[in-house]
């Protein structure tokens, strides 16, 4: 780490104590962009870096609700409005017991660069609550979502801030929140994305993050004259991103041999085919069950409290959560012959893990580029809502595919180091430049 980066980070850490995920996300970007800034001092002079790490606005609020037993429960809600230089704030809502300010600030910060990479006009934001939807009844989830939206509705709007889903927030939660917003504001607008298809949602939005990640990996493999055909893939998680990653890998001729949840992972050497994937979707999206039931149903192995990175593979798709691949996991992957990593999740690899991938010179696609397909189709949902029209699946999927190709090109443009492409550097600088230039244009705001 250079002295300049170290001094900068010391200030960030002093100003944001205890927010280790935020520090980690900032360090990764600052290390990548500092050499670029030194060659382009206009950004240093305007203190773009100091401004970009400071959220434009942080909203924190009480979320009281009543459980089925008639007990009052209190959670904490958040919305981080990080940067609106290139468009209204846009980013998901996470409902998970680990949620606190530091996690949401890291996610909002990443979102700024990711949204910039999509080529669409979207600023960055993120929000959520420490509410745990696991084990709650539908009515409890509804009461929580209504209370959460009662406060959030004052701060968002279709031209201001447009939240979407993330961990713990799928179609059910977006529905309850949208209903409450509509009732409070008496308006039917595209204030949330990931909506149901009958009430303003976009085709392919559910598929977008997983599909997009697989398209991105296919582009990385193409640079080596290779493809996903015949590749053995490991996937972590079994939620939205994981499910559609499996679907697209299968369509492109690869084979997925693992899936996981917070309890452990399953290993299916025959691959998770279309029929088995339908079982997983029903298990996770309808029955809200555990992945170990897959092992029982299809008579394969279940590894409790373990992560799938010990399984040999050609391509890995971390699609569960942050910091799920540490240094030792990364070493296992490289040793097991892994040639590419596509991050469906946000910041799933620790800095030490990233170093292992970089040293091995494998094709490492960081989340802010590889998983940008989700927010890209959210952007397309916003366009359709503004037009009051809806596009066909083929139209949206082809736009998504082209966006992922464009993101890959941006990464190559800014990340080429001789014959090798450093996708971390490419994504960070490529995402940064557009936002930084917009901030320069708009003056000191
Ligand atoms: P879901 O809630 O649909 O699924 C999350 C999956 O990850 C579940 O299988 C869950 O298991 C597992 N998981 C969550 N937290 C942990 C943990 N701490 N340890 C182990 N496993 C865990 O979320 P998504 O699929 O939407 O999101 C997955 C990742 O992708 C997140 O990092 C998210 O930020 C990122 N992402 C999502 C986008 C989207 O469009 N949905 C867009 C871009 C990125 P369990 O059920 O046991 O908790």
XYZ file of C-alpha atoms and ligand atoms in Angstrom:
493
model
C 0.000 0.000 0.000
C 1.472 3.415 -0.944
C 1.747 6.211 1.648
C -0.958 8.221 -0.127
C -3.405 5.320 0.027
C -2.499 4.592 3.644
C -3.034 8.237 4.723
C -6.340 8.343 2.885
C -7.513 5.098 4.488
C -6.503 6.267 7.975
C -8.895 9.184 7.563
C -11.693 6.973 6.258
C -11.262 4.581 9.199
C -11.178 7.432 11.742
C -14.351 8.977 10.272
C -16.225 5.661 9.979
C -15.153 3.642 13.022
C -16.057 -0.032 13.231
C -17.399 -0.251 9.675
C -14.930 -2.874 8.444
C -16.796 -3.933 5.305
C -16.986 -0.276 4.236
C -13.238 0.164 4.838
C -12.576 -2.973 2.751
C -14.703 -1.777 -0.172
C -13.146 1.716 -0.132
C -9.591 0.366 0.034
C -10.136 -1.825 -3.008
C -11.335 1.134 -5.090
C -8.760 3.613 -3.791
C -5.851 1.246 -4.475
C -7.042 0.813 -8.056
C -7.756 4.454 -8.855
C -4.898 6.260 -7.052
C -2.335 5.742 -9.863
C -4.952 6.995 -12.360
C -5.661 10.076 -10.215
C -1.975 10.861 -9.979
C -1.867 10.986 -13.767
C -5.062 13.117 -13.799
C -4.596 15.641 -10.967
C -7.869 17.506 -11.675
C -9.634 14.811 -9.633
C -7.213 15.198 -6.728
C -7.576 18.977 -6.759
C -11.388 18.742 -6.637
C -11.100 16.185 -3.777
C -13.316 13.757 -5.671
C -12.099 10.783 -3.633
C -12.813 12.509 -0.306
C -16.289 13.429 -1.572
C -17.142 10.089 -3.135
C -16.606 8.134 0.117
C -18.999 10.429 2.010
C -22.685 9.466 1.499
C -24.840 12.356 0.248
C -27.392 11.354 2.889
C -27.876 8.587 5.479
C -31.360 7.876 6.807
C -31.848 5.680 9.893
C -35.204 4.967 11.423
C -37.257 2.914 13.859
C -39.368 0.075 12.427
C -41.956 -1.076 14.989
C -44.267 -3.987 14.109
C -46.362 -6.586 15.864
C -45.639 -10.331 15.624
C -48.289 -13.058 15.431
C -48.204 -13.529 19.205
C -49.183 -9.882 19.688
C -45.704 -8.880 20.910
C -44.240 -5.566 19.790
C -40.974 -5.926 17.863
C -38.572 -3.124 16.959
C -36.036 -3.199 14.129
C -33.789 -0.551 12.664
C -34.246 0.621 9.071
C -31.683 2.338 6.834
C -31.333 3.988 3.456
C -27.911 5.181 2.300
C -28.191 7.726 -0.535
C -24.580 7.534 -1.624
C -24.195 9.390 -4.916
C -26.592 10.984 -7.410
C -24.081 12.480 -9.861
C -25.245 10.418 -12.850
C -28.866 9.667 -11.911
C -31.322 9.074 -9.069
C -30.157 6.810 -6.234
C -30.656 3.170 -7.128
C -29.836 -0.003 -5.215
C -31.400 -2.848 -3.282
C -32.831 -3.388 0.172
C -31.348 -6.143 2.354
C -33.232 -7.836 5.192
C -30.791 -9.920 7.239
C -29.874 -10.009 10.954
C -26.265 -8.995 10.148
C -27.352 -5.678 8.594
C -25.805 -2.573 10.162
C -24.548 0.761 8.852
C -21.126 -0.582 7.733
C -22.598 -3.332 5.524
C -25.047 -0.983 3.836
C -22.395 1.702 3.287
C -20.108 -0.865 1.624
C -22.976 -2.000 -0.589
C -24.028 1.579 -1.447
C -20.429 2.501 -2.266
C -20.002 -0.509 -4.591
C -23.349 0.301 -6.164
C -22.137 3.735 -7.325
C -19.432 2.202 -9.542
C -21.531 -0.768 -10.595
C -24.384 1.466 -11.761
C -21.949 3.655 -13.629
C -20.578 0.575 -15.437
C -24.040 -0.437 -16.669
C -23.974 2.551 -19.076
C -27.410 3.591 -17.702
C -28.151 6.860 -15.826
C -28.364 5.601 -12.247
C -26.764 6.892 -9.044
C -25.970 4.609 -6.111
C -27.841 3.746 -2.912
C -28.628 0.820 -0.644
C -30.861 0.135 2.324
C -32.466 -2.466 4.504
C -32.910 -3.605 8.047
C -31.643 -6.099 10.624
C -35.031 -7.855 10.382
C -34.698 -11.611 9.784
C -37.433 -12.909 7.459
C -36.432 -16.524 8.199
C -39.085 -18.326 10.222
C -41.540 -15.401 10.025
C -45.101 -15.872 8.774
C -46.312 -14.063 5.643
C -48.376 -11.775 7.859
C -45.386 -10.871 9.993
C -43.309 -10.118 6.886
C -46.174 -7.964 5.575
C -46.509 -5.996 8.807
C -42.762 -5.413 8.908
C -42.650 -4.294 5.254
C -45.579 -1.900 5.750
C -43.961 -0.297 8.793
C -40.594 -0.080 7.008
C -42.182 1.597 3.979
C -44.250 4.001 6.099
C -41.014 5.796 6.964
C -39.003 5.047 3.810
C -41.762 6.478 1.583
C -40.854 10.020 2.696
C -37.374 9.699 1.234
C -37.828 7.848 -2.063
C -39.645 8.415 -5.361
C -39.427 7.427 -9.035
C -37.161 10.425 -9.809
C -35.330 10.491 -6.458
C -34.436 7.058 -5.141
C -35.654 3.717 -6.485
C -34.947 0.718 -4.225
C -34.995 -2.947 -5.349
C -34.439 -6.402 -3.805
C -31.323 -7.952 -2.287
C -30.757 -10.695 0.314
C -34.085 -11.435 2.011
C -36.052 -9.170 -0.326
C -37.743 -10.916 -3.244
C -41.073 -10.586 -5.030
C -43.134 -11.038 -1.850
C -41.425 -8.219 0.058
C -41.351 -5.833 -2.934
C -45.109 -6.436 -3.302
C -45.905 -5.542 0.314
C -43.681 -2.464 0.176
C -45.098 -1.274 -3.152
C -48.663 -1.677 -1.862
C -47.902 0.446 1.173
C -46.131 3.161 -0.857
C -49.058 3.362 -3.253
C -51.521 3.676 -0.407
C -49.553 6.381 1.412
C -48.781 8.479 -1.668
C -51.882 7.726 -3.713
C -49.792 7.254 -6.829
C -48.863 4.306 -9.031
C -45.282 4.904 -10.093
C -42.105 2.950 -10.709
C -40.740 3.659 -7.228
C -39.427 0.120 -6.715
C -38.001 -2.379 -9.182
C -38.367 -6.144 -9.097
C -42.150 -5.676 -9.188
C -44.606 -8.399 -10.208
C -45.171 -8.763 -13.943
C -48.840 -7.755 -13.665
C -48.088 -4.462 -11.936
C -45.121 -2.844 -13.678
C -42.360 -5.423 -13.336
C -39.979 -6.258 -16.158
C -39.563 -9.647 -17.760
C -36.078 -11.078 -17.048
C -35.610 -8.974 -13.873
C -35.592 -12.102 -11.672
C -33.145 -13.811 -14.018
C -30.960 -10.760 -14.630
C -28.205 -10.984 -12.005
C -27.515 -14.685 -12.535
C -27.830 -14.538 -16.329
C -25.697 -11.390 -16.476
C -22.962 -12.957 -14.370
C -22.799 -15.975 -16.652
C -22.709 -13.718 -19.755
C -19.810 -11.823 -18.176
C -17.867 -15.036 -17.486
C -18.511 -16.172 -21.056
C -16.953 -12.883 -22.265
C -13.906 -13.391 -20.015
C -13.472 -16.949 -21.306
C -13.776 -15.684 -24.896
C -10.601 -13.619 -24.397
C -8.818 -16.986 -24.048
C -10.671 -18.556 -26.970
C -12.661 -20.647 -24.499
C -16.333 -20.972 -23.428
C -18.537 -22.443 -20.692
C -19.365 -25.505 -22.781
C -18.411 -28.628 -20.853
C -17.164 -26.671 -17.819
C -17.725 -27.942 -14.283
C -19.000 -25.066 -12.144
C -19.419 -24.557 -8.416
C -22.133 -22.178 -7.220
C -22.695 -21.001 -3.647
C -26.047 -19.830 -2.304
C -29.395 -21.100 -3.533
C -31.349 -17.850 -3.691
C -32.226 -15.610 -6.610
C -28.735 -15.101 -8.015
C -27.652 -18.729 -7.589
C -30.809 -20.131 -9.188
C -30.550 -18.173 -12.421
C -26.798 -18.684 -12.603
C -27.516 -22.424 -12.711
C -30.182 -21.945 -15.378
C -27.884 -19.987 -17.711
C -24.838 -22.228 -17.124
C -27.010 -25.190 -18.137
C -28.230 -23.352 -21.255
C -24.634 -22.672 -22.290
C -23.593 -26.303 -21.869
C -21.837 -26.187 -18.479
C -22.583 -28.312 -15.409
C -23.236 -26.989 -11.877
C -22.244 -29.440 -9.142
C -22.823 -27.470 -5.902
C -25.391 -25.222 -4.235
C -25.430 -24.006 -0.639
C -27.157 -22.007 2.052
C -26.065 -20.844 5.486
C -26.325 -24.458 6.736
C -23.883 -26.082 4.290
C -23.531 -27.239 0.685
C -24.701 -30.100 -1.518
C -22.453 -31.846 -4.060
C -24.173 -33.434 -7.050
C -21.639 -34.878 -9.492
C -24.375 -35.416 -12.112
C -25.145 -31.698 -12.161
C -28.173 -29.612 -11.162
C -30.281 -30.071 -14.300
C -33.506 -28.273 -15.236
C -35.736 -30.625 -13.216
C -33.587 -30.429 -10.102
C -33.433 -26.647 -10.441
C -37.240 -26.509 -10.476
C -37.146 -28.459 -7.190
C -34.674 -25.917 -5.724
C -36.853 -22.979 -6.832
C -39.917 -24.488 -5.200
C -37.930 -25.423 -2.072
C -36.423 -21.954 -1.654
C -39.013 -19.555 -3.112
C -42.238 -21.267 -2.037
C -41.562 -23.716 0.797
C -38.692 -21.626 2.160
C -36.832 -24.817 3.128
C -33.144 -25.772 3.542
C -30.772 -26.954 0.776
C -29.982 -30.167 2.633
C -33.407 -31.412 1.502
C -31.937 -31.525 -2.026
C -29.366 -34.071 -0.848
C -32.126 -36.271 0.577
C -34.261 -35.984 -2.540
C -31.489 -36.671 -5.073
C -29.368 -38.965 -2.923
C -26.200 -36.913 -3.008
C -23.800 -35.637 -0.355
C -24.486 -32.745 2.015
C -21.604 -31.052 3.831
C -22.839 -29.304 6.942
C -21.309 -25.920 7.859
C -18.953 -26.096 4.872
C -18.468 -23.974 1.786
C -18.309 -25.426 -1.753
C -14.832 -24.066 -2.553
C -13.155 -27.372 -1.660
C -14.782 -28.976 -4.710
C -12.615 -29.079 -7.864
C -14.079 -26.966 -10.654
C -13.306 -24.996 -13.805
C -15.421 -21.971 -12.888
C -16.680 -20.706 -9.511
C -19.751 -18.517 -9.026
C -19.900 -17.184 -5.438
C -23.563 -16.130 -5.195
C -24.373 -16.015 -1.462
C -22.806 -13.194 0.537
C -19.783 -10.983 1.315
C -16.404 -12.464 2.294
C -17.432 -16.053 1.599
C -14.108 -16.834 -0.168
C -11.088 -16.288 2.061
C -7.411 -16.819 1.264
C -7.490 -20.535 1.988
C -10.680 -21.036 -0.084
C -9.088 -19.141 -2.982
C -5.982 -21.329 -2.776
C -8.153 -24.453 -2.841
C -9.957 -23.164 -5.921
C -6.756 -22.360 -7.804
C -5.197 -25.693 -6.821
C -8.359 -27.487 -7.944
C -7.940 -26.086 -11.466
C -10.351 -23.137 -11.359
C -9.705 -20.841 -14.342
C -12.455 -18.255 -13.822
C -14.488 -16.688 -11.019
C -17.703 -14.742 -11.641
C -18.903 -12.910 -8.544
C -22.702 -13.018 -8.438
C -22.596 -11.846 -4.817
C -21.270 -8.468 -3.674
C -17.654 -8.540 -2.412
C -17.673 -12.325 -1.814
C -13.868 -12.540 -1.876
C -11.656 -11.138 0.894
C -8.674 -8.940 -0.124
C -6.311 -11.865 0.616
C -8.433 -14.140 -1.570
C -8.377 -11.597 -4.414
C -4.584 -11.495 -4.183
C -4.444 -15.277 -4.662
C -6.595 -15.024 -7.808
C -4.584 -12.081 -9.146
C -1.247 -13.827 -8.583
C -2.511 -16.980 -10.300
C -3.686 -14.728 -13.181
C -7.012 -16.508 -13.461
C -10.012 -14.709 -14.964
C -11.387 -12.974 -11.894
C -14.595 -10.976 -12.499
C -15.359 -8.767 -9.462
C -18.969 -8.316 -8.335
C -19.332 -4.695 -9.339
C -18.852 -5.736 -12.958
C -20.027 -9.354 -13.009
C -23.283 -8.931 -11.078
C -24.302 -5.568 -12.583
C -26.917 -7.293 -14.760
C -29.476 -7.129 -11.933
C -29.390 -3.393 -11.549
C -29.100 -2.985 -15.320
C -32.467 -4.686 -15.837
C -33.832 -2.656 -12.918
C -32.804 0.366 -14.983
C -34.666 -1.129 -17.951
C -37.705 -1.662 -15.701
C -37.581 2.067 -14.857
C -37.498 2.946 -18.583
C -40.501 0.698 -19.268
C -42.406 2.262 -16.326
C -41.684 5.767 -17.655
C -42.898 4.744 -21.106
C -45.846 2.848 -19.570
C -44.987 -0.027 -21.874
C -43.480 -3.452 -21.379
C -40.877 -5.110 -23.525
C -40.664 -8.792 -24.482
C -38.318 -11.260 -22.767
C -36.179 -11.440 -25.886
C -35.861 -7.651 -26.014
C -34.836 -7.349 -22.366
C -32.516 -10.359 -22.468
C -30.764 -9.054 -25.560
C -30.326 -5.601 -23.973
C -28.963 -7.301 -20.818
C -26.541 -9.366 -22.887
C -25.307 -6.265 -24.727
C -24.867 -4.381 -21.441
C -22.745 -7.223 -20.006
C -20.615 -7.194 -23.183
C -20.220 -3.406 -22.817
C -19.199 -3.740 -19.143
C -16.628 -6.344 -20.133
C -15.261 -3.958 -22.777
C -14.952 -1.137 -20.218
C -13.030 -3.495 -17.904
C -10.669 -4.460 -20.726
C -10.173 -0.802 -21.716
C -9.102 0.314 -18.231
C -7.696 -2.976 -16.925
C -5.404 -4.261 -19.667
C -1.901 -5.042 -18.361
C 0.024 -6.472 -21.321
C -1.721 -9.685 -22.308
C -3.529 -9.962 -18.977
C -6.729 -8.125 -18.019
C -6.924 -6.924 -14.412
C -10.720 -6.819 -14.095
C -10.591 -5.279 -10.597
C -8.630 -2.303 -11.860
C -10.735 -2.095 -15.021
C -14.057 -2.106 -13.167
C -12.926 0.356 -10.512
C -11.408 2.930 -12.871
C -14.088 2.440 -15.533
C -16.856 2.942 -12.956
C -15.088 5.851 -11.265
C -14.304 8.062 -14.266
C -17.910 8.629 -15.362
C -19.092 9.531 -11.851
C -16.040 11.703 -11.144
C -16.466 13.640 -14.387
C -20.148 14.241 -13.612
C -19.172 15.514 -10.148
C -16.648 17.901 -11.692
C -19.286 19.168 -14.154
C -21.834 19.780 -11.391
C -19.576 21.840 -9.129
C -19.170 21.641 -5.387
C -22.481 20.072 -4.307
P -31.288 -14.401 -1.613
O -31.796 -13.944 -0.308
O -32.249 -14.780 -2.689
O -30.297 -15.652 -1.411
C -29.170 -15.560 -0.611
C -28.500 -16.918 -0.543
O -27.244 -16.793 0.085
C -29.301 -17.924 0.295
O -29.053 -19.219 -0.176
C -28.681 -17.715 1.689
O -28.805 -18.841 2.546
C -27.235 -17.485 1.344
N -26.619 -16.642 2.383
C -26.997 -15.386 2.751
N -26.234 -14.938 3.758
C -25.372 -15.945 4.029
C -24.327 -16.100 4.974
N -24.031 -15.115 5.834
N -23.627 -17.267 4.953
C -23.933 -18.264 4.077
N -24.917 -18.163 3.161
C -25.627 -17.032 3.147
O -30.304 -13.238 -2.119
P -29.763 -12.929 -3.577
O -29.579 -14.189 -4.344
O -30.584 -11.842 -4.143
O -28.328 -12.280 -3.254
C -27.136 -13.057 -3.143
C -25.933 -12.139 -3.302
O -25.993 -11.496 -4.586
C -25.818 -11.003 -2.283
O -24.442 -10.738 -2.033
C -26.432 -9.825 -3.028
O -25.974 -8.581 -2.513
C -25.900 -10.081 -4.418
N -26.629 -9.427 -5.493
C -27.971 -9.637 -5.680
C -28.629 -9.010 -6.711
C -30.059 -9.304 -7.026
O -30.515 -8.855 -8.072
N -30.775 -10.045 -6.224
C -27.933 -8.045 -7.591
C -26.510 -7.973 -7.368
C -25.906 -8.619 -6.340
P -29.855 -18.786 3.788
O -31.197 -18.886 3.155
O -29.481 -19.965 4.628
O -29.613 -17.475 4.484
